[in-house]
Amino acid sequence: MITNQVKQKFIEIVGSENYFDSKTERLVYSYDATPNFQSMPDAVIVPSNKDDVASIVKLCNAYHIPIVPRGSGTNLCAGTCPTEGGLVIIFTRMNQILEIDEENLTVTVQPGVITQDLINAVEQRGLFYPPDPSSMKISTIGGNINENSGGLRGLKYGVTRDYVLALEAVLPNGDIIQTGGKLAKDVAGYDLTRLFVGSEGTLCVITEATLKLIPMPETKKTMLALYEDLEAAARTVSSIIANRIIPTTLEFLDQPTLEVVEDFAKIGLPTDVKAVLLIEQDGTADIVEHDMEKIRTICLKEQAKSVQIAKTTEEAAALTAARRAALSALARLKPTTILEDATVPRSEIAKMVKAINEIAEKYNVKICTFGHAGDGNLHPTVPTDARNEEEMERVEKAFEEIFARAIELGGTITGEHGVGVMKAPYLEWKLGSAGISAMKAIKEAFDPNNIMNPGKVFAKETRKRVVVSK
Amino acid sequence: MTTSKEKQIIHDQFKEKMDYDELLNCMRCGFCLPSCPTYIESGLKESHSPRGRIALMKAVVDGIIEPDEDVERTLELCLGCRACEPVCPSGVKYGHLLEEARDIINQNKKHSLPAKVIRKTVFEGLFPHPNRMKFATSLLGFYQRSGIQKIAQKSGVMRLFPETMATMEKVLPKAPTLKEMKNRPEFLEAYGKRNKRVAFFSGCLMDTMFLETNNATTKLLQLAGCDIVIPKQQTCCGALHGHSGEKASAKELAKRNIQAFEELEVDYIITNAGGCGAFLVDYDHLLNKDPEWRERAEAFATKIKDVSSILVEMNFFKKPLKLTPQVITYQDSCHLRNVQGTYFEPRTLLKSIEGVTYVEMKEADRCCGSAGIYNIVESEMSMQILDHKMVNAKATNAKTIVTANPGCLLQMKLGIEREGLSHSVRAIHIVDLLLEAVETASLTTSGNVINLNEDKNDIGLTS
Ligand SMILES: Cc1cc2nc3c(=O)[nH]c(=O)nc-3n(C[C@H](O)[C@H](O)[C@H](O)COP(=O)(O)OP(=O)(O)OC[C@H]3O[C@@H](n4cnc5c(N)ncnc54)[C@H](O)[C@@H]3O)c2cc1C
Ligand code: SF4
Ligand code: SF4
């Protein structure tokens, strides 16, 4: 609850044109890209600088008002769904690229910068920022950092964590701190930068970030390998890695996914095969040439039906763009689309793909699978209908079993989408109770009043995924 | 104010009529956000984004919120440009959702008396009646020719009107006389060899205020080798009605048009206004719950083709086309591009004109803010969008801005006027420009202008 008196104080900080609490404005921040979660915040606020953020956070701390920092709300774990009401903080006015430092190869940005805008800006200077979540046209850097997002290039270049050098953050008590710096080496004290990356808005509000850039690779080639057999495709993934080749991108799409993606993108994707691998390699021309040739041989050896290399950069770009649309395109199939994020060591990809198919059969649900196969990160996705309670129950059970299986194979419950509310019930499977306690201790130390994105990451008694409240 | 009784009725009708599957089909990925002009111009407010609007419509159905003024406002401020549709990987038919929602709200809200009178005049009294349209246009022509316009402009009386309207008054084309408008023949024969038989959807505004453009269109079609039928019984397409929450009238008009065109045995029905074309293509959706009309509407809709599309199909761009050297840019008609998917055809035609340097405008596919009567009723947002557009238009250094829809044409003229560029930059409909290019080419090749009004004896051009 935000009383009138507190509301006035918020308005004093940002002005009435940046504070909203009409039903309409609250409703449009009651959801994110996670299916079936919705809950109204009490108000929405749009600060324009770190000092305003600090004042806002202090007020919230004093009055125990929950804070939900929100980028573009594209996360898939209900991380920005205000399940306990409170104040949603938006960063659309903090969306400046502050500096591109060509000497230190860094870029400093405000949290509201759109990932794609950042990538475009640095690429214009011949520099490369590799993390490229499929949502990059919409997602913000603040969101990427807090979910530790990965992307199509994660296999070779790693995820957001690997590129965050320094952060400016407002702690729940209103203190503004600086972590890290433009340094290649820095071992002074606890690594708070890494702690904040992936903290899902539960520890602090990020107000600025300095990110590492690398030189732009000279060339790039894109390949599509077609398979009549799902598991053969999965085996190829392990085989490529085992042969000590690390492609930039190694994506897996099964037939149902191919069909919907083609339906949207209309670029002539093959829809009559059981699976495809989308493979990219970048680097100097001779290395790319050499690796692609080796990869082609491996694909064919693992029974690829055919291997095609994109002839033009446009063709290659169309292929990756189409892959990025996979999730939303799957939403064409049924009213509700539930996507998961199970991840296994890449040597276990074939086993996991097989397990997913068996589980789908066992619970009689349709599961379409695609994902960043190269880093073991699969997105089994179920097209379903939230109104069909009986089926939803089977879906839930199937996912439970998928997570259990992933952990058995040495994997995890989420590779890049975060825990949020969606995965909270399963976190303990992965961490054990001691692991949870350690994390809770950290949370309590930073945020004794539990105002920062409460209800996320740590599970409550209930396991229900469906929350709708007014 | 919306009374609580009105809200209740609107809520009930939302529950009853909104396509819930389509609402659920939006998985809230946000892929549509960067394409939405109102989202961008509002300073990235989710409530003015497609994802937000869909969420609001769904929330009304779900009973989570009431359809209050704020909800109405977000729906009103939508341009209906449908830029959110082609980028949506889930294939959400946003335009249909919007149309239904607006219809429900409008039919159940008591408008203020002046608004009622205006709506009734425009939607019932004027647009559906070709003769009245002609008469009204001829009044405008009288106003322009008689000298009253000059007096009005000098006296400053126009300053009493909202800024958009005052400027609009300056940029309106010279209205044709009643006689010119009444001279429309019902059949025109192809010049030279006949390759196709088409029908022409002449429209209401296009056949009055933009008569010249319509004449240019038929001329081009004749040159391309089309026999043209222009049925007299056709009427306004109903787009204005459909987009403004007057669905019932839109359906009536649709039925009249389907009847007018259905027995003509033509290959295509040609349109030259992106907005009309998109609405005509959607007739099958408009009438999909009407068993008697559904199939007839489908048959009609599949025949709709934009003029630039047929010209490309008939290789018109290979004909001699020439203009004095100039930089040209093209502003997409939202509906032509986002609904009919026609965007490379106009560009192909323009690039094929000798003398033309074609420069693509940044964000050419973004709405110019015209959007039916949006620029009058939502003047502030419209002008903000237009100013943004003009920055991109100016950056091309084009002397000619080409459009494919009367609304966009007027809006671009408005933009040119607002920027004080009317002496150096012009906006023109693509068919008018093409005709100009045909004439210039024939002038330089044969040494004399072909008199295109002398009909079919001038077959030299088509060879
Ligand atoms: C179609 C689609 C494809 C996707 N593809 C990928 C993919 O390939 N890889 C991947 O990793 N993810 C993917 N995602 C998930 C999602 O896009 C990412 O998690 C993304 O990083 C979220 O960014 P956002 O700006 O939308 O953040 P939001 O969703 O708004 O927020 C995410 C989290 O960050 C917190 N947060 C945001 N800003 C701040 C801040 N300034 N300070 C503190 N906390 C903050 C929020 O509280 C929340 O917990 C995809 C999502 C969709 C819908
Ligand atoms: S792109 Fe489509 S599915 Fe995604 S939010 Fe927009 S309308 Fe919804
Ligand atoms: S129709 Fe245009 S203005 Fe309306 S939501 Fe879609 S993109 Fe935005």
CSV table of N, CA, C and O in Angstrom, one decimal, chain A residues 20 22-25 27-29 31-34 36-38 40 70 72-74 76 92 95 134-135 137-138 264 324-325 327-329 331-332 334-336 385 387 468-470, chain B residues 20-21 24-31 33-34 39 43-49 51-53 55-56 58-59 62-66 68 70-71 74 85-91:
chain,number,residue,atom,x,y,z
A,20,PHE,N,2.7,7.1,-11.8
A,20,PHE,CA,1.4,6.7,-12.3
A,20,PHE,C,0.8,5.7,-11.4
A,20,PHE,O,1.4,4.8,-10.9
A,22,SER,N,-2.9,5.1,-12.0
A,22,SER,CA,-4.3,4.8,-12.5
A,22,SER,C,-4.3,3.3,-12.8
A,22,SER,O,-3.3,2.6,-12.9
A,23,LYS,N,-5.5,2.7,-12.8
A,23,LYS,CA,-5.7,1.3,-13.0
A,23,LYS,C,-5.0,0.9,-14.3
A,23,LYS,O,-4.4,-0.2,-14.4
A,24,THR,N,-5.2,1.7,-15.4
A,24,THR,CA,-4.7,1.4,-16.7
A,24,THR,C,-3.2,1.3,-16.6
A,24,THR,O,-2.6,0.3,-17.1
A,25,GLU,N,-2.5,2.3,-16.0
A,25,GLU,CA,-1.1,2.3,-16.0
A,25,GLU,C,-0.5,1.1,-15.1
A,25,GLU,O,0.5,0.6,-15.4
A,27,LEU,N,-2.1,-1.7,-14.7
A,27,LEU,CA,-2.4,-3.0,-15.4
A,27,LEU,C,-1.3,-3.4,-16.4
A,27,LEU,O,-0.8,-4.5,-16.5
A,28,VAL,N,-0.8,-2.4,-17.1
A,28,VAL,CA,0.1,-2.7,-18.2
A,28,VAL,C,1.5,-3.0,-17.6
A,28,VAL,O,2.4,-3.4,-18.4
A,29,TYR,N,1.7,-2.9,-16.3
A,29,TYR,CA,2.9,-3.4,-15.7
A,29,TYR,C,2.6,-4.5,-14.8
A,29,TYR,O,3.4,-4.8,-13.8
A,31,TYR,N,2.3,-7.6,-15.8
A,31,TYR,CA,2.7,-8.9,-16.5
A,31,TYR,C,4.1,-8.7,-17.1
A,31,TYR,O,4.6,-7.6,-17.2
A,32,ASP,N,4.7,-9.8,-17.5
A,32,ASP,CA,5.8,-9.8,-18.3
A,32,ASP,C,5.6,-10.9,-19.3
A,32,ASP,O,4.5,-11.3,-19.5
A,33,ALA,N,6.7,-11.4,-20.0
A,33,ALA,CA,6.5,-12.4,-21.0
A,33,ALA,C,6.2,-13.8,-20.5
A,33,ALA,O,6.1,-14.7,-21.3
A,34,THR,N,6.1,-13.9,-19.2
A,34,THR,CA,5.8,-15.3,-18.6
A,34,THR,C,4.3,-15.6,-18.7
A,34,THR,O,3.5,-14.8,-18.3
A,36,ASN,N,0.6,-16.7,-17.9
A,36,ASN,CA,-0.2,-17.0,-16.8
A,36,ASN,C,0.2,-16.3,-15.4
A,36,ASN,O,-0.3,-16.8,-14.4
A,37,PHE,N,1.0,-15.3,-15.5
A,37,PHE,CA,1.2,-14.6,-14.2
A,37,PHE,C,0.7,-13.2,-14.4
A,37,PHE,O,1.0,-12.6,-15.4
A,38,GLN,N,0.0,-12.7,-13.4
A,38,GLN,CA,-0.4,-11.3,-13.5
A,38,GLN,C,-0.7,-10.9,-12.1
A,38,GLN,O,-1.4,-11.6,-11.3
A,40,MET,N,-1.2,-6.9,-10.0
A,40,MET,CA,-1.1,-5.4,-10.1
A,40,MET,C,-0.1,-4.8,-9.1
A,40,MET,O,-0.1,-5.1,-8.0
A,70,ARG,N,12.1,-2.8,-13.5
A,70,ARG,CA,11.6,-3.5,-14.7
A,70,ARG,C,12.3,-2.9,-15.9
A,70,ARG,O,12.4,-1.7,-16.1
A,72,SER,N,12.3,-4.3,-20.0
A,72,SER,CA,11.2,-4.3,-20.9
A,72,SER,C,10.2,-5.4,-20.6
A,72,SER,O,9.3,-5.7,-21.4
A,73,GLY,N,10.4,-6.0,-19.5
A,73,GLY,CA,9.4,-7.1,-19.1
A,73,GLY,C,9.4,-8.2,-20.1
A,73,GLY,O,8.3,-8.8,-20.4
A,74,THR,N,10.6,-8.6,-20.7
A,74,THR,CA,10.6,-9.7,-21.6
A,74,THR,C,11.0,-11.0,-20.9
A,74,THR,O,11.2,-12.1,-21.6
A,76,LEU,N,11.1,-14.5,-18.7
A,76,LEU,CA,10.2,-15.6,-18.8
A,76,LEU,C,10.1,-16.4,-17.5
A,76,LEU,O,9.8,-17.5,-17.5
A,92,THR,N,13.0,3.8,-18.7
A,92,THR,CA,13.0,4.3,-20.1
A,92,THR,C,13.6,5.7,-20.2
A,92,THR,O,14.0,6.2,-21.2
A,95,ASN,N,18.3,5.8,-20.4
A,95,ASN,CA,18.6,4.9,-21.6
A,95,ASN,C,19.7,5.5,-22.4
A,95,ASN,O,19.7,5.4,-23.7
A,134,SER,N,17.8,-13.7,-27.7
A,134,SER,CA,16.9,-13.6,-28.9
A,134,SER,C,15.9,-12.4,-28.7
A,134,SER,O,15.4,-11.9,-29.7
A,135,SER,N,15.8,-11.9,-27.5
A,135,SER,CA,14.9,-10.8,-27.3
A,135,SER,C,15.6,-9.5,-27.4
A,135,SER,O,15.1,-8.4,-27.0
A,137,LYS,N,16.2,-7.2,-29.4
A,137,LYS,CA,15.6,-6.0,-30.0
A,137,LYS,C,14.7,-5.2,-29.0
A,137,LYS,O,14.4,-4.0,-29.2
A,138,ILE,N,14.4,-5.9,-27.9
A,138,ILE,CA,13.5,-5.2,-27.0
A,138,ILE,C,14.1,-5.2,-25.6
A,138,ILE,O,13.9,-4.3,-24.8
A,264,PHE,N,6.1,-17.9,-40.0
A,264,PHE,CA,6.2,-16.4,-39.7
A,264,PHE,C,7.2,-15.8,-40.7
A,264,PHE,O,7.0,-14.8,-41.3
A,324,ARG,N,15.6,-16.5,-33.9
A,324,ARG,CA,15.3,-15.6,-32.7
A,324,ARG,C,13.8,-15.5,-32.5
A,324,ARG,O,13.3,-15.2,-31.4
A,325,ALA,N,13.0,-15.7,-33.6
A,325,ALA,CA,11.6,-15.6,-33.4
A,325,ALA,C,10.9,-16.9,-33.0
A,325,ALA,O,9.7,-16.9,-32.8
A,327,LEU,N,10.5,-18.7,-30.3
A,327,LEU,CA,9.6,-18.8,-29.1
A,327,LEU,C,8.2,-18.1,-29.4
A,327,LEU,O,7.2,-18.7,-29.2
A,328,SER,N,8.3,-16.9,-29.9
A,328,SER,CA,7.0,-16.2,-30.1
A,328,SER,C,6.2,-16.9,-31.2
A,328,SER,O,5.0,-16.9,-31.2
A,329,ALA,N,7.0,-17.4,-32.2
A,329,ALA,CA,6.3,-18.1,-33.3
A,329,ALA,C,5.6,-19.4,-32.8
A,329,ALA,O,4.5,-19.7,-33.3
A,331,ALA,N,4.0,-19.6,-30.2
A,331,ALA,CA,2.8,-19.1,-29.6
A,331,ALA,C,1.6,-19.2,-30.6
A,331,ALA,O,0.5,-19.0,-30.3
A,332,ARG,N,1.9,-19.4,-31.9
A,332,ARG,CA,0.9,-19.5,-32.9
A,332,ARG,C,0.1,-20.8,-32.7
A,332,ARG,O,-1.1,-20.9,-33.1
A,334,LYS,N,-1.0,-22.7,-30.0
A,334,LYS,CA,-2.0,-22.8,-29.0
A,334,LYS,C,-2.1,-21.5,-28.2
A,334,LYS,O,-1.2,-20.7,-28.2
A,335,PRO,N,-3.2,-21.3,-27.5
A,335,PRO,CA,-3.4,-20.1,-26.7
A,335,PRO,C,-2.2,-19.8,-25.7
A,335,PRO,O,-1.8,-18.7,-25.5
A,336,THR,N,-1.8,-20.8,-25.0
A,336,THR,CA,-0.8,-20.6,-24.0
A,336,THR,C,0.5,-21.3,-24.4
A,336,THR,O,0.5,-22.5,-24.9
A,385,ASP,N,-3.2,-24.8,-23.3
A,385,ASP,CA,-4.3,-23.8,-23.1
A,385,ASP,C,-4.5,-23.7,-21.6
A,385,ASP,O,-4.9,-24.7,-20.9
A,387,ARG,N,-6.7,-22.7,-19.9
A,387,ARG,CA,-8.1,-22.9,-19.5
A,387,ARG,C,-8.3,-24.4,-19.3
A,387,ARG,O,-9.3,-24.8,-18.6
A,468,VAL,N,-3.3,-14.9,-10.4
A,468,VAL,CA,-4.0,-13.7,-10.9
A,468,VAL,C,-4.7,-13.0,-9.8
A,468,VAL,O,-5.5,-13.6,-9.1
A,469,SER,N,-4.3,-11.8,-9.5
A,469,SER,CA,-4.9,-11.1,-8.4
A,469,SER,C,-5.1,-9.7,-8.8
A,469,SER,O,-4.4,-9.2,-9.8
A,470,LYS,N,-6.0,-9.0,-8.1
A,470,LYS,CA,-6.3,-7.6,-8.6
A,470,LYS,C,-5.4,-6.6,-7.9
A,470,LYS,O,-5.3,-6.5,-6.8
B,20,TYR,N,-11.3,-14.2,-27.7
B,20,TYR,CA,-10.5,-14.5,-26.6
B,20,TYR,C,-9.2,-15.3,-27.0
B,20,TYR,O,-8.1,-15.1,-26.4
B,21,ASP,N,-9.4,-16.1,-27.9
B,21,ASP,CA,-8.2,-16.9,-28.4
B,21,ASP,C,-7.1,-16.0,-29.0
B,21,ASP,O,-6.0,-16.2,-28.7
B,24,LEU,N,-5.4,-14.3,-26.2
B,24,LEU,CA,-4.4,-15.2,-25.5
B,24,LEU,C,-3.2,-15.5,-26.4
B,24,LEU,O,-2.2,-15.8,-26.0
B,25,ASN,N,-3.5,-15.3,-27.7
B,25,ASN,CA,-2.4,-15.6,-28.7
B,25,ASN,C,-1.2,-14.7,-28.5
B,25,ASN,O,-0.1,-15.0,-28.8
B,26,CYS,N,-1.5,-13.5,-27.9
B,26,CYS,CA,-0.4,-12.6,-27.6
B,26,CYS,C,0.4,-13.2,-26.4
B,26,CYS,O,-0.2,-13.3,-25.3
B,27,MET,N,1.6,-13.5,-26.7
B,27,MET,CA,2.4,-14.1,-25.5
B,27,MET,C,3.2,-13.0,-24.8
B,27,MET,O,4.1,-13.3,-24.0
B,28,ARG,N,3.0,-11.8,-25.1
B,28,ARG,CA,3.6,-10.6,-24.4
B,28,ARG,C,5.1,-10.6,-24.5
B,28,ARG,O,5.8,-10.1,-23.6
B,29,CYS,N,5.6,-11.0,-25.7
B,29,CYS,CA,7.0,-11.0,-25.9
B,29,CYS,C,7.6,-9.6,-26.1
B,29,CYS,O,8.7,-9.4,-25.9
B,30,GLY,N,6.7,-8.7,-26.6
B,30,GLY,CA,7.1,-7.4,-26.8
B,30,GLY,C,7.8,-7.1,-28.1
B,30,GLY,O,8.3,-6.0,-28.3
B,31,PHE,N,7.9,-8.1,-29.0
B,31,PHE,CA,8.5,-7.9,-30.3
B,31,PHE,C,7.9,-6.7,-31.0
B,31,PHE,O,8.6,-6.2,-31.9
B,33,LEU,N,6.9,-3.9,-29.8
B,33,LEU,CA,7.1,-2.6,-29.2
B,33,LEU,C,7.9,-1.6,-30.1
B,33,LEU,O,7.5,-0.4,-30.3
B,34,PRO,N,9.1,-2.0,-30.6
B,34,PRO,CA,9.9,-1.0,-31.3
B,34,PRO,C,9.2,-0.5,-32.6
B,34,PRO,O,9.7,0.4,-33.2
B,39,TYR,N,3.9,4.2,-29.1
B,39,TYR,CA,4.8,3.7,-28.0
B,39,TYR,C,6.0,4.6,-27.9
B,39,TYR,O,6.4,5.1,-26.9
B,43,GLY,N,7.0,8.3,-25.3
B,43,GLY,CA,8.1,8.2,-24.4
B,43,GLY,C,8.2,6.8,-23.8
B,43,GLY,O,8.4,6.6,-22.6
B,44,LEU,N,7.9,5.8,-24.7
B,44,LEU,CA,8.0,4.4,-24.3
B,44,LEU,C,7.0,4.0,-23.2
B,44,LEU,O,7.4,3.4,-22.2
B,45,LYS,N,5.8,4.4,-23.3
B,45,LYS,CA,4.8,4.0,-22.3
B,45,LYS,C,4.1,2.7,-22.8
B,45,LYS,O,3.5,2.7,-23.8
B,46,GLU,N,4.2,1.8,-21.9
B,46,GLU,CA,3.6,0.5,-22.2
B,46,GLU,C,2.1,0.6,-22.5
B,46,GLU,O,1.5,-0.1,-23.3
B,47,SER,N,1.4,1.5,-21.8
B,47,SER,CA,0.0,1.7,-22.1
B,47,SER,C,-0.3,2.2,-23.5
B,47,SER,O,-1.4,2.0,-24.0
B,48,HIS,N,0.7,2.7,-24.2
B,48,HIS,CA,0.5,3.1,-25.6
B,48,HIS,C,1.2,2.2,-26.5
B,48,HIS,O,1.5,2.6,-27.6
B,49,SER,N,1.4,1.0,-26.1
B,49,SER,CA,2.0,-0.1,-27.0
B,49,SER,C,1.0,-1.1,-27.3
B,49,SER,O,0.0,-1.2,-26.7
B,51,ARG,N,1.3,-4.3,-27.1
B,51,ARG,CA,1.3,-5.3,-26.0
B,51,ARG,C,0.4,-4.8,-24.9
B,51,ARG,O,-0.4,-5.6,-24.3
B,52,GLY,N,0.6,-3.5,-24.5
B,52,GLY,CA,-0.2,-2.9,-23.4
B,52,GLY,C,-1.7,-2.9,-23.8
B,52,GLY,O,-2.6,-3.2,-23.0
B,53,ARG,N,-2.0,-2.5,-25.0
B,53,ARG,CA,-3.4,-2.4,-25.4
B,53,ARG,C,-4.1,-3.7,-25.4
B,53,ARG,O,-5.2,-3.9,-25.0
B,55,ALA,N,-3.2,-6.3,-23.6
B,55,ALA,CA,-3.4,-6.6,-22.2
B,55,ALA,C,-4.6,-5.9,-21.6
B,55,ALA,O,-5.3,-6.5,-20.8
B,56,LEU,N,-4.8,-4.7,-22.0
B,56,LEU,CA,-5.9,-3.9,-21.4
B,56,LEU,C,-7.3,-4.5,-21.9
B,56,LEU,O,-8.2,-4.7,-21.2
B,58,LYS,N,-7.8,-7.5,-22.8
B,58,LYS,CA,-7.9,-8.8,-22.1
B,58,LYS,C,-8.4,-8.6,-20.7
B,58,LYS,O,-9.3,-9.3,-20.2
B,59,ALA,N,-7.8,-7.6,-20.1
B,59,ALA,CA,-8.1,-7.4,-18.7
B,59,ALA,C,-9.6,-6.9,-18.5
B,59,ALA,O,-10.2,-7.3,-17.5
B,62,ASP,N,-11.5,-10.1,-18.8
B,62,ASP,CA,-11.3,-10.9,-17.6
B,62,ASP,C,-11.9,-10.2,-16.3
B,62,ASP,O,-12.0,-10.8,-15.3
B,63,GLY,N,-12.4,-9.0,-16.5
B,63,GLY,CA,-13.0,-8.3,-15.4
B,63,GLY,C,-12.0,-7.8,-14.4
B,63,GLY,O,-12.3,-7.5,-13.2
B,64,ILE,N,-10.7,-7.8,-14.8
B,64,ILE,CA,-9.7,-7.2,-13.8
B,64,ILE,C,-9.7,-5.7,-13.7
B,64,ILE,O,-9.5,-5.1,-12.7
B,65,ILE,N,-10.1,-5.1,-14.9
B,65,ILE,CA,-10.3,-3.6,-14.8
B,65,ILE,C,-11.5,-3.3,-15.5
B,65,ILE,O,-12.1,-4.0,-16.3
B,66,GLU,N,-12.0,-2.0,-15.2
B,66,GLU,CA,-13.2,-1.6,-15.9
B,66,GLU,C,-12.8,-0.8,-17.2
B,66,GLU,O,-11.7,-0.2,-17.3
B,68,ASP,N,-12.7,2.1,-18.3
B,68,ASP,CA,-12.9,3.5,-18.0
B,68,ASP,C,-12.2,4.4,-19.0
B,68,ASP,O,-11.8,3.9,-20.1
B,70,ASP,N,-9.5,5.9,-19.1
B,70,ASP,CA,-8.0,5.7,-19.4
B,70,ASP,C,-7.9,4.5,-20.5
B,70,ASP,O,-7.1,4.6,-21.4
B,71,VAL,N,-8.7,3.5,-20.3
B,71,VAL,CA,-8.6,2.4,-21.3
B,71,VAL,C,-9.0,2.9,-22.6
B,71,VAL,O,-8.4,2.7,-23.6
B,74,THR,N,-6.3,4.9,-24.3
B,74,THR,CA,-5.2,4.2,-25.0
B,74,THR,C,-5.6,3.6,-26.3
B,74,THR,O,-4.9,3.6,-27.3
B,85,GLU,N,1.6,-5.7,-36.6
B,85,GLU,CA,1.2,-7.1,-37.1
B,85,GLU,C,2.3,-7.9,-37.8
B,85,GLU,O,2.6,-9.0,-37.4
B,86,PRO,N,2.9,-7.3,-38.8
B,86,PRO,CA,3.9,-8.1,-39.5
B,86,PRO,C,5.1,-8.5,-38.7
B,86,PRO,O,5.7,-9.5,-39.0
B,87,VAL,N,5.4,-7.7,-37.6
B,87,VAL,CA,6.5,-8.1,-36.8
B,87,VAL,C,6.2,-9.1,-35.7
B,87,VAL,O,7.1,-9.5,-34.9
B,88,CYS,N,4.9,-9.4,-35.5
B,88,CYS,CA,4.5,-10.3,-34.4
B,88,CYS,C,4.7,-11.7,-34.8
B,88,CYS,O,4.0,-12.2,-35.6
B,89,PRO,N,5.7,-12.4,-34.1
B,89,PRO,CA,5.9,-13.8,-34.5
B,89,PRO,C,4.7,-14.7,-34.2
B,89,PRO,O,4.5,-15.7,-34.8
B,90,SER,N,3.9,-14.3,-33.2
B,90,SER,CA,2.7,-15.1,-32.9
B,90,SER,C,1.6,-14.9,-33.8
B,90,SER,O,0.6,-15.6,-33.8
B,91,GLY,N,1.7,-13.9,-34.7
B,91,GLY,CA,0.7,-13.7,-35.7
B,91,GLY,C,-0.6,-13.1,-35.1
B,91,GLY,O,-1.7,-13.4,-35.6
